[in-house]
Short mmCIF file of C-alpha atoms in Angstrom, two decimals:
data_model
loop_
_atom_site.label_atom_id
_atom_site.label_comp_id
_atom_site.label_asym_id
_atom_site.label_seq_id
_atom_site.Cartn_x
_atom_site.Cartn_y
_atom_site.Cartn_z
CA MET Q 1 67.60 -8.03 38.88
CA VAL Q 2 68.09 -8.09 35.11
CA MET Q 3 65.93 -11.18 35.03
CA GLU Q 4 63.24 -9.43 37.07
CA ASN Q 5 63.28 -6.41 34.71
CA TRP Q 6 63.13 -8.71 31.75
CA GLY Q 7 60.13 -10.43 33.37
CA ILE Q 8 58.30 -7.12 33.88
CA LYS Q 9 59.00 -6.01 30.27
CA ASN Q 10 57.80 -9.39 29.05
CA LYS Q 11 54.60 -9.05 31.09
CA LYS Q 12 54.07 -5.54 29.71
CA GLY Q 13 54.48 -6.80 26.16
CA GLN Q 14 52.09 -9.67 26.79
CA LEU Q 15 49.50 -7.27 28.16
CA LYS Q 16 49.89 -5.01 25.12
CA ILE Q 17 49.48 -7.99 22.78
CA GLN Q 18 46.44 -9.07 24.79
CA GLN Q 19 45.00 -5.58 24.58
CA MET Q 20 45.58 -5.45 20.83
CA ALA Q 21 44.01 -8.89 20.41
CA PHE Q 22 40.94 -7.88 22.42
CA MET Q 23 40.65 -4.66 20.47
CA LEU Q 24 40.93 -6.51 17.15
CA ILE Q 25 38.30 -9.03 18.26
CA ALA Q 26 36.00 -6.23 19.43
CA VAL Q 27 36.40 -4.25 16.19
CA THR Q 28 35.86 -7.39 14.10
CA PHE Q 29 32.79 -8.23 16.18
CA LEU Q 30 31.45 -4.70 15.75
CA PHE Q 31 31.92 -4.75 11.98
CA ALA Q 32 30.41 -8.22 11.81
CA LEU Q 33 27.38 -6.95 13.72
CA VAL Q 34 27.05 -3.94 11.44
CA GLY Q 35 27.42 -6.24 8.43
CA ILE Q 36 24.74 -8.61 9.70
CA PHE Q 37 22.48 -5.65 10.41
CA PHE Q 38 22.80 -4.27 6.88
CA LEU Q 39 22.47 -7.75 5.41
CA ALA Q 40 19.23 -8.20 7.35
CA ILE Q 41 17.94 -4.84 6.08
CA ASN Q 42 18.90 -5.73 2.51
CA LEU Q 43 17.25 -9.12 2.79
CA TYR Q 44 14.12 -7.51 4.21
CA ASN Q 45 14.17 -4.95 1.37
CA LEU Q 46 14.58 -7.76 -1.17
CA GLN Q 47 11.50 -9.52 0.20
CA LYS Q 48 9.68 -6.18 0.23
CA THR Q 49 10.68 -5.55 -3.39
CA ALA Q 50 9.39 -8.97 -4.42
CA THR Q 51 6.09 -8.32 -2.64
CA GLY Q 52 6.02 -4.79 -4.12
CA LEU Q 53 6.43 -6.23 -7.61
CA GLU Q 54 3.54 -8.60 -6.92
CA GLU Q 55 1.46 -5.60 -5.77
CA ASP Q 56 2.42 -3.64 -8.88
CA ASN Q 57 1.41 -6.61 -11.01
CA ALA Q 58 -1.95 -6.70 -9.19
CA LEU Q 59 -2.34 -2.95 -9.70
CA LEU Q 60 -1.61 -3.19 -13.42
CA LEU Q 61 -3.86 -6.21 -13.72
CA VAL Q 62 -6.78 -4.64 -11.88
CA SER Q 63 -6.77 -1.62 -14.20
CA LYS Q 64 -6.90 -3.74 -17.36
CA LEU Q 65 -8.58 -7.00 -16.26
CA ALA Q 66 -12.12 -5.68 -16.69
CA ASN Q 67 -11.41 -5.00 -20.35
CA SER Q 68 -9.93 -8.45 -21.06
CA PRO Q 69 -12.04 -10.85 -23.20
CA GLU Q 70 -12.66 -13.19 -20.25
CA PHE Q 71 -14.46 -10.44 -18.31
CA SER Q 72 -15.56 -7.63 -20.61
CA CYS Q 73 -19.10 -6.98 -21.74
CA GLY Q 74 -18.04 -6.68 -25.37
CA ASN Q 75 -21.01 -5.52 -27.42
CA SER Q 76 -23.60 -7.48 -25.43
CA PHE Q 77 -25.05 -4.39 -23.77
CA GLY Q 78 -25.36 -1.98 -26.69
CA GLY Q 79 -22.02 -0.77 -27.99
CA SER Q 80 -18.61 -1.21 -26.52
CA ARG Q 81 -18.18 -0.20 -22.87
CA SER Q 82 -15.02 0.18 -20.83
CA ASN Q 83 -14.73 -1.12 -17.27
CA CYS Q 84 -17.79 -3.27 -17.84
CA ILE Q 85 -17.85 -6.87 -16.62
CA ASP Q 86 -20.33 -9.45 -17.90
CA PHE Q 87 -21.86 -11.15 -14.84
CA GLU Q 88 -22.78 -14.27 -16.81
CA LYS Q 89 -19.23 -14.67 -18.11
CA LEU Q 90 -18.01 -14.57 -14.51
CA ILE Q 91 -20.32 -17.36 -13.41
CA VAL Q 92 -19.21 -19.53 -16.33
CA LEU Q 93 -15.55 -18.67 -15.64
CA GLN Q 94 -16.00 -19.56 -11.96
CA GLY Q 95 -17.01 -23.07 -12.99
CA MET Q 96 -13.84 -23.64 -15.00
CA ILE Q 97 -11.35 -21.63 -12.92
CA SER Q 98 -9.03 -24.62 -12.46
CA LYS Q 99 -7.85 -24.08 -16.05
CA TYR Q 100 -6.99 -20.45 -15.24
CA GLN Q 101 -5.03 -20.98 -11.99
CA ASN Q 102 -1.76 -19.53 -13.33
CA PHE Q 103 -3.17 -17.50 -16.18
CA TRP Q 104 -3.14 -14.06 -14.51
CA GLY Q 105 -0.18 -14.66 -12.17
CA VAL Q 106 -2.00 -13.45 -9.04
CA ALA Q 107 -3.23 -15.14 -5.87
CA LYS Q 108 -6.80 -13.86 -5.57
CA ILE Q 109 -9.46 -12.28 -7.76
CA GLN Q 110 -12.81 -11.17 -6.35
CA ILE Q 111 -15.69 -9.06 -7.58
CA ARG Q 112 -17.96 -7.39 -5.00
CA LYS Q 113 -21.20 -5.66 -5.80
CA ILE Q 114 -21.25 -2.41 -3.80
CA TYR Q 115 -24.34 -0.59 -5.09
CA PRO Q 116 -26.77 -2.07 -4.33
CA GLU Q 117 -24.75 -3.97 -1.74
CA ASP Q 118 -25.19 -7.72 -1.45
CA GLU Q 119 -23.08 -9.94 0.82
CA THR Q 120 -24.26 -13.28 -0.60
CA LEU Q 121 -21.56 -15.48 -2.11
CA CYS Q 122 -22.27 -16.27 -5.75
CA THR Q 123 -22.65 -19.78 -7.11
CA SER Q 124 -24.22 -20.98 -10.33
CA GLY Q 125 -27.24 -21.92 -8.17
CA ASN Q 126 -28.08 -18.49 -6.73
CA TYR Q 127 -27.07 -16.29 -9.71
CA PRO Q 128 -28.01 -13.42 -10.09
CA ASN Q 129 -29.24 -12.91 -6.51
CA CYS Q 130 -25.80 -12.57 -4.98
CA GLY Q 131 -23.03 -10.01 -4.60
CA ILE Q 132 -19.63 -11.61 -4.02
CA ILE Q 133 -17.87 -13.63 -6.70
CA LYS Q 134 -14.71 -15.35 -5.49
CA LEU Q 135 -13.22 -16.15 -8.84
CA LEU Q 136 -9.67 -17.13 -7.94
CA ASP Q 137 -8.61 -18.03 -4.40
CA LYS Q 138 -5.20 -19.71 -4.20
CA ASN Q 139 -4.33 -21.12 -0.79
CA VAL Q 140 -1.24 -18.91 -0.30
CA ASN Q 141 -0.28 -15.81 1.68
CA SER Q 142 -1.45 -12.82 -0.30
CA THR Q 143 -0.79 -9.09 -0.38
CA ALA Q 144 -3.53 -6.56 0.38
CA PHE Q 145 -6.24 -6.33 -2.27
CA THR Q 146 -5.87 -3.71 -5.01
CA SER Q 147 -9.26 -2.62 -6.23
CA ASN Q 148 -10.86 -0.84 -9.12
CA PHE Q 149 -14.45 0.20 -9.83
CA VAL Q 150 -16.31 -1.70 -12.51
CA SER Q 151 -19.79 -1.94 -13.86
CA LEU Q 152 -21.29 -5.41 -13.38
CA CYS Q 153 -23.85 -5.96 -16.13
CA ARG Q 154 -26.35 -8.67 -16.90
CA LYS Q 155 -29.65 -9.17 -18.72
CA ASP Q 156 -32.70 -8.90 -16.48
CA LEU Q 157 -36.41 -9.41 -16.91
CA SER Q 158 -39.08 -6.81 -16.14
CA ASP Q 159 -42.72 -7.11 -17.19
CA ASN Q 160 -41.79 -9.80 -19.70
CA ALA Q 161 -39.22 -7.51 -21.29
CA ILE Q 162 -35.50 -8.10 -21.19
CA TYR Q 163 -33.35 -5.10 -20.33
CA ASP Q 164 -29.71 -4.38 -19.49
CA LYS Q 165 -29.05 -4.05 -15.77
CA CYS Q 166 -25.70 -2.67 -14.68
CA GLU Q 167 -24.67 -2.31 -11.05
CA LEU Q 168 -21.62 -0.80 -9.39
CA ALA Q 169 -18.96 -3.27 -8.23
CA VAL Q 170 -15.31 -3.41 -7.29
CA LEU Q 171 -12.83 -5.74 -8.90
CA MET Q 172 -10.25 -6.83 -6.31
CA VAL Q 173 -6.91 -8.46 -7.09
CA ALA Q 174 -4.25 -9.63 -4.63
CA GLY Q 175 -0.76 -10.84 -5.49
CA GLU Q 176 1.25 -13.51 -3.71
CA ASP Q 177 3.08 -12.32 -0.57
CA LYS Q 178 6.75 -13.32 -0.94
CA GLY Q 179 7.72 -12.10 2.54
CA MET V 1 79.41 -3.57 54.95
CA LYS V 2 76.29 -5.41 55.92
CA ASN V 3 74.57 -2.12 56.59
CA ILE V 4 75.61 -0.72 53.26
CA LEU V 5 74.30 -3.82 51.52
CA GLU V 6 71.00 -3.69 53.40
CA LYS V 7 70.61 0.01 52.56
CA PHE V 8 71.33 -0.69 48.92
CA CYS V 9 68.82 -3.54 48.87
CA SER V 10 66.08 -1.50 50.52
CA LYS V 11 66.72 1.42 48.06
CA ASN V 12 66.62 -1.00 45.20
CA LYS V 13 63.36 -2.49 46.49
CA LYS V 14 61.85 0.96 46.79
CA GLY V 15 62.85 1.71 43.20
CA GLN V 16 61.38 -1.56 42.04
CA ASP V 17 58.12 -0.87 43.88
CA GLN V 18 57.95 2.59 42.28
CA LYS V 19 58.59 1.07 38.81
CA ILE V 20 55.89 -1.55 39.35
CA ARG V 21 53.48 1.16 40.56
CA ASN V 22 54.21 3.27 37.46
CA PHE V 23 53.85 0.21 35.27
CA SER V 24 50.50 -0.67 36.81
CA LEU V 25 49.23 2.91 36.45
CA LEU V 26 50.32 3.80 32.90
CA PRO V 27 48.82 0.94 30.92
CA ASN V 28 45.62 1.34 32.95
CA LYS V 29 45.36 4.95 31.84
CA PHE V 30 46.09 3.97 28.21
CA GLY V 31 43.47 1.23 28.46
CA GLN V 32 40.90 3.74 29.72
CA GLU V 33 41.62 6.05 26.80
CA GLU V 34 41.28 3.19 24.35
CA ILE V 35 37.98 2.14 25.89
CA ILE V 36 36.71 5.72 25.59
CA GLY V 37 37.82 5.75 21.94
CA PHE V 38 36.07 2.46 21.35
CA VAL V 39 32.87 3.73 22.98
CA VAL V 40 33.01 6.88 20.81
CA ILE V 41 33.34 4.71 17.67
CA VAL V 42 30.41 2.53 18.79
CA VAL V 43 28.28 5.62 19.48
CA ILE V 44 29.11 7.17 16.08
CA VAL V 45 28.36 3.90 14.24
CA SER V 46 25.09 3.50 16.19
CA VAL V 47 24.01 7.05 15.33
CA ILE V 48 24.78 6.45 11.63
CA ILE V 49 22.80 3.18 11.72
CA LEU V 50 19.85 4.88 13.45
CA VAL V 51 19.83 7.73 10.91
CA LEU V 52 19.94 5.26 8.00
CA LEU V 53 17.26 3.10 9.61
CA SER V 54 14.92 6.03 10.22
CA PHE V 55 15.47 7.17 6.61
CA ILE V 56 14.68 3.68 5.26
CA LEU V 57 11.62 3.21 7.47
CA THR V 58 10.06 6.63 6.89
CA ASN V 59 10.52 6.50 3.14
CA THR V 60 7.09 4.93 2.49
CA ASP V 61 5.02 7.17 0.27
CA GLU V 62 1.71 5.54 -0.60
CA ASN V 63 -1.34 7.09 -2.15
CA VAL V 64 -4.75 6.25 -0.72
CA VAL V 65 -6.50 6.95 -4.01
CA GLU V 66 -5.02 6.27 -7.43
CA SER V 67 -6.13 8.54 -10.28
CA TYR V 68 -7.28 5.59 -12.41
CA GLU V 69 -9.75 4.70 -9.63
CA VAL V 70 -11.58 8.02 -9.98
CA GLU V 71 -11.68 7.64 -13.74
CA SER V 72 -13.05 4.10 -13.61
CA PHE V 73 -15.53 5.15 -10.92
CA ILE V 74 -17.05 7.79 -13.22
CA GLN V 75 -17.10 5.33 -16.14
CA SER V 76 -18.85 2.67 -14.05
CA MET V 77 -21.24 5.21 -12.54
CA LEU V 78 -22.34 6.41 -15.98
CA GLN V 79 -23.26 2.82 -16.89
CA TYR V 80 -25.26 2.19 -13.71
CA THR V 81 -28.91 1.30 -14.37
CA THR V 82 -31.09 3.63 -12.29
CA SER V 83 -34.60 3.02 -11.00
CA CYS V 84 -36.00 5.61 -13.41
CA GLU V 85 -37.89 3.96 -16.25
CA ASN V 86 -39.22 5.64 -19.37
CA GLN V 87 -41.47 4.09 -22.02
CA LEU V 88 -38.57 2.06 -23.42
CA GLU V 89 -36.23 0.99 -20.67
CA PHE V 90 -34.69 1.55 -17.28
CA LEU V 91 -32.38 4.51 -17.80
CA SER V 92 -28.66 4.32 -17.28
CA TYR V 93 -27.13 7.13 -15.22
CA GLN V 94 -25.77 8.66 -18.44
CA LYS V 95 -29.23 8.71 -20.02
CA LEU V 96 -30.75 9.99 -16.78
CA ILE V 97 -28.56 13.11 -16.96
CA ALA V 98 -29.99 14.03 -20.36
CA TYR V 99 -33.50 13.02 -19.22
CA CYS V 100 -33.18 15.30 -16.20
CA GLU V 101 -32.03 18.21 -18.35
CA ASN V 102 -35.14 17.74 -20.50
CA GLU V 103 -37.22 17.73 -17.27
CA GLY V 104 -38.38 14.18 -17.89
CA VAL V 105 -40.59 12.30 -15.45
CA CYS V 106 -40.09 8.60 -14.76
CA LEU V 107 -42.91 6.10 -15.42
CA ASP V 108 -43.67 5.78 -11.70
CA GLY V 109 -44.19 9.56 -11.53
CA GLU V 110 -40.90 10.40 -9.83
CA ASN V 111 -38.89 13.41 -10.87
CA SER V 112 -35.83 12.30 -12.86
CA CYS V 113 -33.66 15.06 -11.33
CA GLU V 114 -34.54 13.90 -7.80
CA ILE V 115 -33.50 10.36 -8.72
CA LEU V 116 -30.31 11.75 -10.25
CA ASP V 117 -29.57 13.62 -7.02
CA SER V 118 -30.26 10.73 -4.63
CA THR V 119 -28.49 8.14 -6.82
CA THR V 120 -25.40 10.33 -7.17
CA ARG V 121 -25.04 10.96 -3.44
CA GLU V 122 -25.66 7.32 -2.54
CA ILE V 123 -23.23 5.92 -5.13
CA ILE V 124 -20.43 8.29 -4.13
CA GLN V 125 -20.98 7.63 -0.42
CA VAL V 126 -20.93 3.86 -0.93
CA GLY V 127 -18.02 3.94 -3.36
CA TRP V 128 -15.69 6.18 -1.36
CA ASN V 129 -16.95 5.86 2.25
CA ILE V 130 -16.50 9.52 3.14
CA ASN V 131 -16.36 10.29 6.85
CA GLU V 132 -14.05 11.74 9.51
CA GLN V 133 -12.35 8.41 10.27
CA SER V 134 -11.91 7.41 6.64
CA PRO V 135 -8.74 8.37 4.72
CA ILE V 136 -11.03 10.10 2.21
CA LYS V 137 -12.14 13.42 3.63
CA GLY V 138 -14.51 14.78 1.01
CA TYR V 139 -15.60 15.05 -2.61
CA GLU V 140 -16.84 17.47 -5.23
CA PHE V 141 -19.02 16.21 -8.06
CA LYS V 142 -20.18 18.23 -11.03
CA ILE V 143 -22.23 17.63 -14.18
CA SER V 144 -22.16 20.40 -16.74
CA THR V 145 -22.73 21.15 -20.40
CA GLU V 146 -20.59 23.62 -22.31
CA GLU V 147 -22.99 26.42 -21.38
CA LYS V 148 -24.22 25.69 -17.88
CA GLU V 149 -23.82 23.65 -14.75
CA LEU V 150 -26.52 20.99 -14.41
CA PHE V 151 -25.73 19.36 -11.12
CA PHE V 152 -23.36 19.99 -8.24
CA ALA V 153 -22.76 17.96 -5.08
CA GLU V 154 -20.10 18.18 -2.41
CA GLU V 155 -19.51 16.71 1.02
CA GLY V 156 -16.84 16.63 3.69
CA ASN V 157 -13.68 18.72 3.82
CA LYS V 158 -11.60 19.97 0.95
CA THR V 159 -7.91 19.30 1.48
CA THR V 160 -4.83 20.11 -0.57
CA ASN V 161 -4.26 16.42 -1.37
CA TYR V 162 -6.75 15.35 -4.01
CA LYS V 163 -7.27 13.20 -7.10
CA GLY V 164 -9.73 14.02 -9.83
CA SER V 165 -10.94 12.97 -13.23
CA PHE V 166 -13.64 13.78 -15.74
CA GLN V 167 -15.58 12.04 -18.50
CA ASP V 168 -17.40 13.68 -21.36
CA PHE V 169 -20.10 12.26 -23.60
CA ALA V 170 -22.54 13.54 -26.19
CA ARG V 171 -26.29 12.93 -26.21
CA SER V 172 -28.95 14.57 -28.44
CA GLY V 173 -26.38 17.00 -29.82
CA GLU V 174 -25.34 18.16 -26.37
CA LYS V 175 -21.94 17.60 -24.81
CA TYR V 176 -21.93 16.69 -21.13
CA ILE V 177 -18.98 16.76 -18.77
CA VAL V 178 -18.98 14.74 -15.54
CA SER V 179 -16.17 15.49 -13.10
CA LEU V 180 -15.29 14.13 -9.68
CA THR V 181 -12.61 15.26 -7.24
CA ILE V 182 -11.76 13.14 -4.21
CA TYR V 183 -10.01 14.81 -1.26
CA GLU V 184 -7.69 12.65 0.89
#
């Protein structure tokens, strides 16, 4: 009888230990799950931050790129102008873009003429009768384009007289997507 | 003696059965309580996670229009070469404003103010794509001198969320102010 009681007590203790073990495993599993969940969120946020920084860089770049020496009109169109891009400079720059691949630290740079609109892709052959200049186009995943309005100016001929012709365009810059 | 022993054994057996029954009931009840406690913890943790998740996901505040865009739009617009030509050149939008104020007529006989009106509306429409489906709901455009308003154009709905900018320039001793407000 004593042996039987001892056996029952022993069984009870074993069950309690089992219960405790299961509980500990379950709690550990729960905290591990919560940890993994927050880690995943943090990792996602880190990727988002990296992409956000790329977007910020594109935003900063787009607001100052038009006034950089590689793009700006300078004094070619009567006095200094802000947000003015020299169309001829762009065509020349397009021909030697391989030297500028990592110069601006972005993935894509495009200029689109919007008024008057023209959907023709620009090359040195069809200049100036075109409207889209794909200046930089790295073969990588990119963020959404950040754009800014610019004036696209060139010299044009009318009745044997040369005059300044400026059209409305958007300068579009996209950073590299790190996600 | 045998009877007494049998009685004792059966009593003892009954007691043992009762003990086993109690033993099998009590831990079961404790287990149920612990499971309920565990479920409560899981529910609380899940609610906290959901609240945090909804806070993280809804915390995206992006502007459709940046203020520098409106500023650069006006700057670019003022440089635009219009179809109005005088004896010297094709007039830029900036020069056309002054030409319109002086009631100038273009070489092809068109009224400079009519060209100013049509060019302005077309450029703004193309630049900002204002319609019901677009994130940009409307605009208000104004050209004025210090004394009077020269030109006014508006379209779409005026909302409480807007971005605006202005540019001023001087021509023939007169100061002109061009302002644009974009409603999101």
